[in-house]
Amino acid sequence: MSRLPDPKDFSKPAVALEEVGIRFLLSPPRPASLRHDGLRALRALGRRRKEEFWALRNIDLEIKPGEIFGVVGGNGAGKSTLLKVMTGIYPATNGRVRIHGTLAPLIELGAAFNPELTGAENIFLSGSIHRVPRREIRRRFDEIVDFSGIREFLNVPVKNYSSGMFIRLAFSIIIFFQPEIVLIDEVFSVGDEAFQKKSFEKILSFRERGAAIVLVSHDLNLIARIAGRAAVLSRGRLAYLGPAAEAVAHYRKFLLEGEGLDAVRSGRESSPALLQNSRRWGDRRVEITSVVFVGEDGLPRTSFRTGEYFEARLSYVSRLGPQEKRPVFGVALITAYQMLVYGPNTLEAEGISAAPQDPLPSRGVVRFIVPSLPLFAGNYLFSASVYDPTLSIAHDHHDQMYGFHVDDSGAKEFGCVRIGCRWGIEPD
Amino acid sequence: MRKMRDTFKELFSYGDLLVNLALSELKLRYRGSALGFLWTVLNPLFFLLILAAVFSLIIRFQVENYTIFLFSGLVSWLMIQQTVIIATASVVNNQHLIRKVFIPKLVFPLSSVLARYVDHAALFVILIIFMGIYKAPIRASLVVVPYILLLHFVFSLGLSLLLAVAYVRLRDVQQIVAVVFQALFYATPILYPLDVLPENFQAVIRWNPIYYFVESLRWPVYRGAFPPNSILIAATGLAAAALVLGYVLFVRNEKAFVFHLS
């Protein structure tokens, strides 16, 4: 596995994985220690432990220069591990990983920083971690500082930076060294909206110069919109590889078929993380079968404008008995930085949950209508759920499984939500 | 062989990082302290002076020019002991980096050992000053000192590589290393000349590898003569063996490090 920059060659794949598998040995919750294990600790050193977990298995893919490649999959599916195998952080247990070109991993931003060193010192340190020659760092220094907007804090140790400044600096450093392969793991929760936009454009500009971009995201709409091809990972295996739109459609189908729960039921093969973080849970006595966003014309879309008509349609199938009370549907709108904007439900809504006793139709569509969308530009996550009337038993909860985008309308207001208000002025 | 060449090529491309890591270690240690880098000199100086006072005023050995005898031995000892104890932890101390970015792991012990040897320059400053004060013999044999320094460097690097691998697997290693060094301090003729011991004890001490390093420095600095070939050959052999063994063990194990760190 050569990591040295090769002469640029477009016929070669930027990233090639052949039959890659990676095995983690589960168990030792702590490293062996003489105090706890006595001399057994010494024997433990030589012994192969039996509990193993394949985080990735038989992965075959080639990513070409100039390609935007998306990776989707549930929690614990192996997305982040895949990126870490590409960078070399995790050695492949079997198979081969080949990289042609300089890598810019936007994975654990700021991981390379020494918190005690100043911003300026960290620019040089991070640069050298990514093997950027010193003079190249000097040449680019001002651009990096300007892009990250931390000039006044250059001589302050980064441990005193706000998390936004920290991430902005980390991002700017990596992005300024002409990478040929960019690996991105949910990076668009970086900094504020303006910075997100700026960095996104910067990354796209690399592609025009022939860089390969590997993008891991839960934001399926983003993947469908900008990636050419995408892979769906499921429990460490490549479940689908093909055009991004189709990959996303496949993955949505997976989700609706309850991939998460099946993995938990099948027990051994799933990671503990999957159990805790599965994004779908509930007893499925009422099941949400699809969630679609539509505009005023009733046609599905994932992109809206501030002030526009917005509607989410939750199709469901109910297996409740005729005597049972109506369930409560709920939705939640969440920003890309995991801030809950609004989480209404139908508990008090007449005609749905609060209506007289007539039972819920066994199939139907619940419509959540916002006549004038008060959200500003950005990516939003969307949860849909259905609970029993006491709100204590989940029938089906889809946690942040959907997303939509609000386009920049050029408004000169700031924030994520428009609050009805008026201004006044009076002489004192 | 080819693999080894690739490893070196890769390591070489991380040269700037090596220097940066060593520099930040040096820079950060004294940030916020009034005397700063001066402590690097003062700390061993006080240690040397205390030992010199105890062993020339309270417990006495029949040794001519005891201060230089002691200092030459101690400088050699400290170069190895301080380096190895700190560099043993170098991989584990950088576990946050190893889990999050790709860096050839050799960079960590190497930069740690380099930083220590920059510090050790202070030991030599002290040694040279005291050689002047106590009229140590300044002879042609001093030309061998750079080579002996190199042997110290190679030996402590090799030992650090070995122990860093062990420490990743078993966290008791650092404590064990500290205790073993404490014992070795007395089992090395630093405070006393070898010939005060009974014959059979002397034979035991010849099994202590550090003896050869202490002696190799003491010959030119204290006695003003080239070290005997037996000492030079032994020290060279030990340094080479430690490096080869440490390097091979390290390279064989470095891929698995990430699974043992948190």
PDB file of C-alpha atoms in Angstrom, chain A residues 66-288:
ATOM      1  CA  GLY A  66     -13.452  13.663 -10.493  1.00  0.00           C
ATOM      2  CA  GLU A  67     -16.213  11.551  -9.015  1.00  0.00           C
ATOM      3  CA  ILE A  68     -18.465  12.388  -6.075  1.00  0.00           C
ATOM      4  CA  PHE A  69     -19.158   9.114  -4.380  1.00  0.00           C
ATOM      5  CA  GLY A  70     -21.831   8.842  -1.697  1.00  0.00           C
ATOM      6  CA  VAL A  71     -21.991   6.314   1.106  1.00  0.00           C
ATOM      7  CA  VAL A  72     -25.224   5.710   2.982  1.00  0.00           C
ATOM      8  CA  GLY A  73     -26.285   3.184   5.571  1.00  0.00           C
ATOM      9  CA  GLY A  74     -27.687   2.938   9.062  1.00  0.00           C
ATOM     10  CA  ASN A  75     -25.749   3.462  12.247  1.00  0.00           C
ATOM     11  CA  GLY A  76     -23.218   0.696  12.669  1.00  0.00           C
ATOM     12  CA  ALA A  77     -23.359  -0.208   8.986  1.00  0.00           C
ATOM     13  CA  GLY A  78     -19.651   0.542   8.624  1.00  0.00           C
ATOM     14  CA  LYS A  79     -19.676   3.934   6.903  1.00  0.00           C
ATOM     15  CA  SER A  80     -17.133   5.606   9.139  1.00  0.00           C
ATOM     16  CA  THR A  81     -15.026   2.472   9.290  1.00  0.00           C
ATOM     17  CA  LEU A  82     -14.934   2.488   5.500  1.00  0.00           C
ATOM     18  CA  LEU A  83     -13.494   6.000   5.498  1.00  0.00           C
ATOM     19  CA  LYS A  84     -11.003   5.074   8.189  1.00  0.00           C
ATOM     20  CA  VAL A  85      -9.819   2.096   6.156  1.00  0.00           C
ATOM     21  CA  MET A  86      -9.309   4.420   3.197  1.00  0.00           C
ATOM     22  CA  THR A  87      -7.164   6.764   5.271  1.00  0.00           C
ATOM     23  CA  GLY A  88      -5.160   3.881   6.716  1.00  0.00           C
ATOM     24  CA  ILE A  89      -6.174   4.520  10.324  1.00  0.00           C
ATOM     25  CA  TYR A  90      -7.581   1.014  10.421  1.00  0.00           C
ATOM     26  CA  PRO A  91      -5.539  -1.654   8.696  1.00  0.00           C
ATOM     27  CA  ALA A  92      -7.609  -3.952   6.484  1.00  0.00           C
ATOM     28  CA  THR A  93      -7.693  -7.444   7.967  1.00  0.00           C
ATOM     29  CA  ASN A  94      -7.851  -8.831   4.469  1.00  0.00           C
ATOM     30  CA  GLY A  95      -8.012  -7.513   0.958  1.00  0.00           C
ATOM     31  CA  ARG A  96      -6.172  -4.551  -0.489  1.00  0.00           C
ATOM     32  CA  VAL A  97      -6.603  -0.810  -0.196  1.00  0.00           C
ATOM     33  CA  ARG A  98      -4.959   1.297  -2.866  1.00  0.00           C
ATOM     34  CA  ILE A  99      -4.869   5.062  -2.826  1.00  0.00           C
ATOM     35  CA  HIS A 100      -3.571   7.210  -5.668  1.00  0.00           C
ATOM     36  CA  GLY A 101      -3.235  10.811  -4.656  1.00  0.00           C
ATOM     37  CA  THR A 102      -3.078  12.989  -1.586  1.00  0.00           C
ATOM     38  CA  LEU A 103      -5.845  12.407   0.892  1.00  0.00           C
ATOM     39  CA  ALA A 104      -7.753  15.051   2.788  1.00  0.00           C
ATOM     40  CA  PRO A 105      -9.756  13.302   5.463  1.00  0.00           C
ATOM     41  CA  LEU A 106     -12.531  15.545   6.795  1.00  0.00           C
ATOM     42  CA  ILE A 107     -13.406  12.911   9.307  1.00  0.00           C
ATOM     43  CA  GLU A 108     -12.439  13.829  12.790  1.00  0.00           C
ATOM     44  CA  LEU A 109     -11.883  17.504  12.296  1.00  0.00           C
ATOM     45  CA  GLY A 110      -9.320  18.972  14.603  1.00  0.00           C
ATOM     46  CA  ALA A 111      -8.196  15.554  15.801  1.00  0.00           C
ATOM     47  CA  ALA A 112      -4.678  16.427  14.787  1.00  0.00           C
ATOM     48  CA  PHE A 113      -4.628  19.598  16.841  1.00  0.00           C
ATOM     49  CA  ASN A 114      -2.617  19.889  19.970  1.00  0.00           C
ATOM     50  CA  PRO A 115      -4.962  21.893  22.221  1.00  0.00           C
ATOM     51  CA  GLU A 116      -2.071  23.574  24.018  1.00  0.00           C
ATOM     52  CA  LEU A 117      -0.544  24.971  20.845  1.00  0.00           C
ATOM     53  CA  THR A 118      -1.746  28.204  19.271  1.00  0.00           C
ATOM     54  CA  GLY A 119      -3.777  28.379  16.100  1.00  0.00           C
ATOM     55  CA  ALA A 120      -0.728  29.354  14.066  1.00  0.00           C
ATOM     56  CA  GLU A 121       1.378  26.529  15.502  1.00  0.00           C
ATOM     57  CA  ASN A 122      -1.402  24.062  14.842  1.00  0.00           C
ATOM     58  CA  ILE A 123      -1.586  25.094  11.198  1.00  0.00           C
ATOM     59  CA  PHE A 124       2.024  23.952  10.815  1.00  0.00           C
ATOM     60  CA  LEU A 125       1.516  20.827  12.907  1.00  0.00           C
ATOM     61  CA  SER A 126      -1.619  19.766  11.016  1.00  0.00           C
ATOM     62  CA  GLY A 127       0.045  20.555   7.722  1.00  0.00           C
ATOM     63  CA  SER A 128       2.930  18.282   8.550  1.00  0.00           C
ATOM     64  CA  ILE A 129       0.551  15.516   9.629  1.00  0.00           C
ATOM     65  CA  HIS A 130      -0.833  15.646   6.117  1.00  0.00           C
ATOM     66  CA  ARG A 131       2.671  15.798   4.703  1.00  0.00           C
ATOM     67  CA  VAL A 132       2.428  19.281   3.323  1.00  0.00           C
ATOM     68  CA  PRO A 133       5.917  20.736   2.903  1.00  0.00           C
ATOM     69  CA  ARG A 134       6.703  23.658   5.214  1.00  0.00           C
ATOM     70  CA  ARG A 135       7.117  26.206   2.465  1.00  0.00           C
ATOM     71  CA  GLU A 136       3.756  25.224   0.989  1.00  0.00           C
ATOM     72  CA  ILE A 137       2.169  25.869   4.393  1.00  0.00           C
ATOM     73  CA  ARG A 138       3.865  29.266   4.576  1.00  0.00           C
ATOM     74  CA  ARG A 139       2.651  30.113   1.090  1.00  0.00           C
ATOM     75  CA  ARG A 140      -0.928  29.196   1.959  1.00  0.00           C
ATOM     76  CA  PHE A 141      -0.888  30.457   5.527  1.00  0.00           C
ATOM     77  CA  ASP A 142      -2.771  33.708   4.928  1.00  0.00           C
ATOM     78  CA  GLU A 143      -5.427  32.051   2.790  1.00  0.00           C
ATOM     79  CA  ILE A 144      -6.069  29.512   5.514  1.00  0.00           C
ATOM     80  CA  VAL A 145      -6.306  32.163   8.183  1.00  0.00           C
ATOM     81  CA  ASP A 146      -8.629  34.316   6.083  1.00  0.00           C
ATOM     82  CA  PHE A 147     -10.861  31.435   5.094  1.00  0.00           C
ATOM     83  CA  SER A 148     -11.262  30.279   8.670  1.00  0.00           C
ATOM     84  CA  GLY A 149     -11.707  33.832   9.927  1.00  0.00           C
ATOM     85  CA  ILE A 150      -9.634  33.410  13.076  1.00  0.00           C
ATOM     86  CA  ARG A 151      -6.961  36.011  12.460  1.00  0.00           C
ATOM     87  CA  GLU A 152      -7.341  37.758  15.834  1.00  0.00           C
ATOM     88  CA  PHE A 153      -6.939  34.440  17.632  1.00  0.00           C
ATOM     89  CA  LEU A 154      -3.871  33.159  15.822  1.00  0.00           C
ATOM     90  CA  ASN A 155      -1.710  33.313  18.916  1.00  0.00           C
ATOM     91  CA  VAL A 156      -4.260  31.873  21.319  1.00  0.00           C
ATOM     92  CA  PRO A 157      -4.018  28.184  22.247  1.00  0.00           C
ATOM     93  CA  VAL A 158      -6.758  26.325  20.396  1.00  0.00           C
ATOM     94  CA  LYS A 159      -8.079  24.901  23.658  1.00  0.00           C
ATOM     95  CA  ASN A 160      -9.556  28.362  24.211  1.00  0.00           C
ATOM     96  CA  TYR A 161     -11.291  28.425  20.838  1.00  0.00           C
ATOM     97  CA  SER A 162     -15.031  28.098  20.548  1.00  0.00           C
ATOM     98  CA  SER A 163     -16.043  24.843  18.922  1.00  0.00           C
ATOM     99  CA  GLY A 164     -17.037  26.755  15.794  1.00  0.00           C
ATOM    100  CA  MET A 165     -13.618  28.392  15.467  1.00  0.00           C
ATOM    101  CA  PHE A 166     -11.906  25.090  16.142  1.00  0.00           C
ATOM    102  CA  ILE A 167     -13.789  23.288  13.408  1.00  0.00           C
ATOM    103  CA  ARG A 168     -13.439  26.171  10.965  1.00  0.00           C
ATOM    104  CA  LEU A 169      -9.694  26.238  11.380  1.00  0.00           C
ATOM    105  CA  ALA A 170      -9.376  22.459  11.101  1.00  0.00           C
ATOM    106  CA  PHE A 171     -11.469  22.437   7.992  1.00  0.00           C
ATOM    107  CA  SER A 172      -9.597  25.293   6.352  1.00  0.00           C
ATOM    108  CA  ILE A 173      -6.223  23.666   6.926  1.00  0.00           C
ATOM    109  CA  ILE A 174      -7.136  20.435   5.225  1.00  0.00           C
ATOM    110  CA  ILE A 175      -8.997  22.039   2.394  1.00  0.00           C
ATOM    111  CA  PHE A 176      -6.199  24.355   1.366  1.00  0.00           C
ATOM    112  CA  PHE A 177      -3.637  21.780   0.407  1.00  0.00           C
ATOM    113  CA  GLN A 178      -4.951  20.787  -3.007  1.00  0.00           C
ATOM    114  CA  PRO A 179      -6.143  17.339  -2.032  1.00  0.00           C
ATOM    115  CA  GLU A 180      -6.802  14.813  -4.748  1.00  0.00           C
ATOM    116  CA  ILE A 181      -9.129  12.707  -2.641  1.00  0.00           C
ATOM    117  CA  VAL A 182     -11.480  14.245  -0.094  1.00  0.00           C
ATOM    118  CA  LEU A 183     -13.175  12.027   2.466  1.00  0.00           C
ATOM    119  CA  ILE A 184     -16.124  13.649   4.207  1.00  0.00           C
ATOM    120  CA  ASP A 185     -18.032  12.266   7.167  1.00  0.00           C
ATOM    121  CA  GLU A 186     -21.131  14.320   7.934  1.00  0.00           C
ATOM    122  CA  VAL A 187     -19.049  17.406   7.703  1.00  0.00           C
ATOM    123  CA  PHE A 188     -21.821  19.793   6.826  1.00  0.00           C
ATOM    124  CA  SER A 189     -22.686  20.383  10.378  1.00  0.00           C
ATOM    125  CA  VAL A 190     -19.540  22.506  10.281  1.00  0.00           C
ATOM    126  CA  GLY A 191     -19.657  26.051  11.538  1.00  0.00           C
ATOM    127  CA  ASP A 192     -22.421  28.446  10.643  1.00  0.00           C
ATOM    128  CA  GLU A 193     -24.550  28.456   7.557  1.00  0.00           C
ATOM    129  CA  ALA A 194     -22.356  30.903   5.660  1.00  0.00           C
ATOM    130  CA  PHE A 195     -19.251  28.864   6.376  1.00  0.00           C
ATOM    131  CA  GLN A 196     -21.009  25.659   5.352  1.00  0.00           C
ATOM    132  CA  LYS A 197     -21.894  27.160   2.049  1.00  0.00           C
ATOM    133  CA  LYS A 198     -18.413  28.536   1.495  1.00  0.00           C
ATOM    134  CA  SER A 199     -16.723  25.236   2.320  1.00  0.00           C
ATOM    135  CA  PHE A 200     -19.122  23.248   0.234  1.00  0.00           C
ATOM    136  CA  GLU A 201     -18.346  25.354  -2.786  1.00  0.00           C
ATOM    137  CA  LYS A 202     -14.660  24.956  -2.070  1.00  0.00           C
ATOM    138  CA  ILE A 203     -14.989  21.176  -2.015  1.00  0.00           C
ATOM    139  CA  LEU A 204     -16.965  21.122  -5.231  1.00  0.00           C
ATOM    140  CA  SER A 205     -14.243  23.192  -6.851  1.00  0.00           C
ATOM    141  CA  PHE A 206     -11.783  20.367  -6.181  1.00  0.00           C
ATOM    142  CA  ARG A 207     -13.851  18.038  -8.224  1.00  0.00           C
ATOM    143  CA  GLU A 208     -13.565  20.312 -11.191  1.00  0.00           C
ATOM    144  CA  ARG A 209      -9.809  19.930 -10.861  1.00  0.00           C
ATOM    145  CA  GLY A 210     -10.161  16.165 -10.842  1.00  0.00           C
ATOM    146  CA  ALA A 211     -10.331  15.330  -7.165  1.00  0.00           C
ATOM    147  CA  ALA A 212     -12.397  12.384  -5.991  1.00  0.00           C
ATOM    148  CA  ILE A 213     -14.850  13.111  -3.206  1.00  0.00           C
ATOM    149  CA  VAL A 214     -16.201  10.427  -0.914  1.00  0.00           C
ATOM    150  CA  LEU A 215     -19.180  11.680   1.036  1.00  0.00           C
ATOM    151  CA  VAL A 216     -20.737   9.840   3.968  1.00  0.00           C
ATOM    152  CA  SER A 217     -24.009  11.346   5.061  1.00  0.00           C
ATOM    153  CA  HIS A 218     -27.348  10.697   6.637  1.00  0.00           C
ATOM    154  CA  ASP A 219     -28.690  13.439   4.427  1.00  0.00           C
ATOM    155  CA  LEU A 220     -30.082  11.288   1.644  1.00  0.00           C
ATOM    156  CA  ASN A 221     -31.257  14.267  -0.347  1.00  0.00           C
ATOM    157  CA  LEU A 222     -27.792  15.737  -0.354  1.00  0.00           C
ATOM    158  CA  ILE A 223     -26.346  12.455  -1.629  1.00  0.00           C
ATOM    159  CA  ALA A 224     -29.007  12.098  -4.296  1.00  0.00           C
ATOM    160  CA  ARG A 225     -28.457  15.682  -5.388  1.00  0.00           C
ATOM    161  CA  ILE A 226     -24.698  15.908  -5.662  1.00  0.00           C
ATOM    162  CA  ALA A 227     -23.229  12.396  -5.796  1.00  0.00           C
ATOM    163  CA  GLY A 228     -22.829  10.536  -9.063  1.00  0.00           C
ATOM    164  CA  ARG A 229     -22.642   7.065  -7.638  1.00  0.00           C
ATOM    165  CA  ALA A 230     -23.342   5.839  -4.160  1.00  0.00           C
ATOM    166  CA  ALA A 231     -22.924   2.706  -2.091  1.00  0.00           C
ATOM    167  CA  VAL A 232     -25.408   1.399   0.442  1.00  0.00           C
ATOM    168  CA  LEU A 233     -23.754  -0.360   3.346  1.00  0.00           C
ATOM    169  CA  SER A 234     -25.635  -2.773   5.494  1.00  0.00           C
ATOM    170  CA  ARG A 235     -23.948  -4.519   8.391  1.00  0.00           C
ATOM    171  CA  GLY A 236     -20.527  -4.092   6.864  1.00  0.00           C
ATOM    172  CA  ARG A 237     -21.415  -5.369   3.437  1.00  0.00           C
ATOM    173  CA  LEU A 238     -22.014  -3.601   0.179  1.00  0.00           C
ATOM    174  CA  ALA A 239     -25.778  -3.903  -0.235  1.00  0.00           C
ATOM    175  CA  TYR A 240     -25.976  -1.752  -3.337  1.00  0.00           C
ATOM    176  CA  LEU A 241     -23.564   0.079  -5.595  1.00  0.00           C
ATOM    177  CA  GLY A 242     -24.753   2.260  -8.416  1.00  0.00           C
ATOM    178  CA  PRO A 243     -26.195   5.638  -9.437  1.00  0.00           C
ATOM    179  CA  ALA A 244     -26.786   7.798  -6.372  1.00  0.00           C
ATOM    180  CA  ALA A 245     -30.506   8.336  -6.905  1.00  0.00           C
ATOM    181  CA  GLU A 246     -31.080   4.596  -7.146  1.00  0.00           C
ATOM    182  CA  ALA A 247     -28.856   3.879  -4.186  1.00  0.00           C
ATOM    183  CA  VAL A 248     -30.835   6.340  -2.091  1.00  0.00           C
ATOM    184  CA  ALA A 249     -34.093   4.801  -3.262  1.00  0.00           C
ATOM    185  CA  HIS A 250     -32.760   1.368  -2.319  1.00  0.00           C
ATOM    186  CA  TYR A 251     -31.720   2.584   1.068  1.00  0.00           C
ATOM    187  CA  ARG A 252     -35.104   4.220   1.713  1.00  0.00           C
ATOM    188  CA  LYS A 253     -36.738   0.911   0.863  1.00  0.00           C
ATOM    189  CA  PHE A 254     -34.393  -0.828   3.298  1.00  0.00           C
ATOM    190  CA  LEU A 255     -35.393   1.574   6.010  1.00  0.00           C
ATOM    191  CA  LEU A 256     -39.066   1.055   5.353  1.00  0.00           C
ATOM    192  CA  GLU A 257     -38.636  -2.682   5.436  1.00  0.00           C
ATOM    193  CA  GLY A 258     -37.274  -2.218   8.917  1.00  0.00           C
ATOM    194  CA  GLU A 259     -33.666  -3.072   8.294  1.00  0.00           C
ATOM    195  CA  GLY A 260     -32.739  -1.654  11.681  1.00  0.00           C
ATOM    196  CA  LEU A 261     -35.009  -3.908  13.682  1.00  0.00           C
ATOM    197  CA  ASP A 262     -34.148  -7.034  11.743  1.00  0.00           C
ATOM    198  CA  ALA A 263     -30.520  -6.481  12.512  1.00  0.00           C
ATOM    199  CA  VAL A 264     -31.307  -6.227  16.190  1.00  0.00           C
ATOM    200  CA  ARG A 265     -33.416  -9.374  16.101  1.00  0.00           C
ATOM    201  CA  SER A 266     -30.737 -11.376  14.366  1.00  0.00           C
ATOM    202  CA  GLY A 267     -28.675 -10.650  17.443  1.00  0.00           C
ATOM    203  CA  ARG A 268     -25.070 -11.706  17.219  1.00  0.00           C
ATOM    204  CA  GLU A 269     -24.136 -10.112  13.976  1.00  0.00           C
ATOM    205  CA  SER A 270     -25.206  -6.641  14.944  1.00  0.00           C
ATOM    206  CA  SER A 271     -23.091  -4.271  16.956  1.00  0.00           C
ATOM    207  CA  PRO A 272     -24.299  -2.988  20.324  1.00  0.00           C
ATOM    208  CA  ALA A 273     -24.249   0.499  18.843  1.00  0.00           C
ATOM    209  CA  LEU A 274     -26.915  -0.501  16.372  1.00  0.00           C
ATOM    210  CA  LEU A 275     -29.219  -1.549  19.164  1.00  0.00           C
ATOM    211  CA  GLN A 276     -28.968   1.746  20.969  1.00  0.00           C
ATOM    212  CA  ASN A 277     -28.865   3.995  17.971  1.00  0.00           C
ATOM    213  CA  SER A 278     -31.232   2.329  15.596  1.00  0.00           C
ATOM    214  CA  ARG A 279     -33.151   5.134  14.023  1.00  0.00           C
ATOM    215  CA  ARG A 280     -36.388   3.236  13.941  1.00  0.00           C
ATOM    216  CA  TRP A 281     -38.236   1.629  16.816  1.00  0.00           C
ATOM    217  CA  GLY A 282     -41.738   0.760  17.967  1.00  0.00           C
ATOM    218  CA  ASP A 283     -44.139  -2.181  18.194  1.00  0.00           C
ATOM    219  CA  ARG A 284     -45.406  -1.551  14.635  1.00  0.00           C
ATOM    220  CA  ARG A 285     -49.048  -1.942  15.589  1.00  0.00           C
ATOM    221  CA  VAL A 286     -49.383   1.198  13.554  1.00  0.00           C
ATOM    222  CA  GLU A 287     -46.687   1.418  10.951  1.00  0.00           C
ATOM    223  CA  ILE A 288     -45.531   4.446   9.006  1.00  0.00           C
TER     224      ILE A 288
END
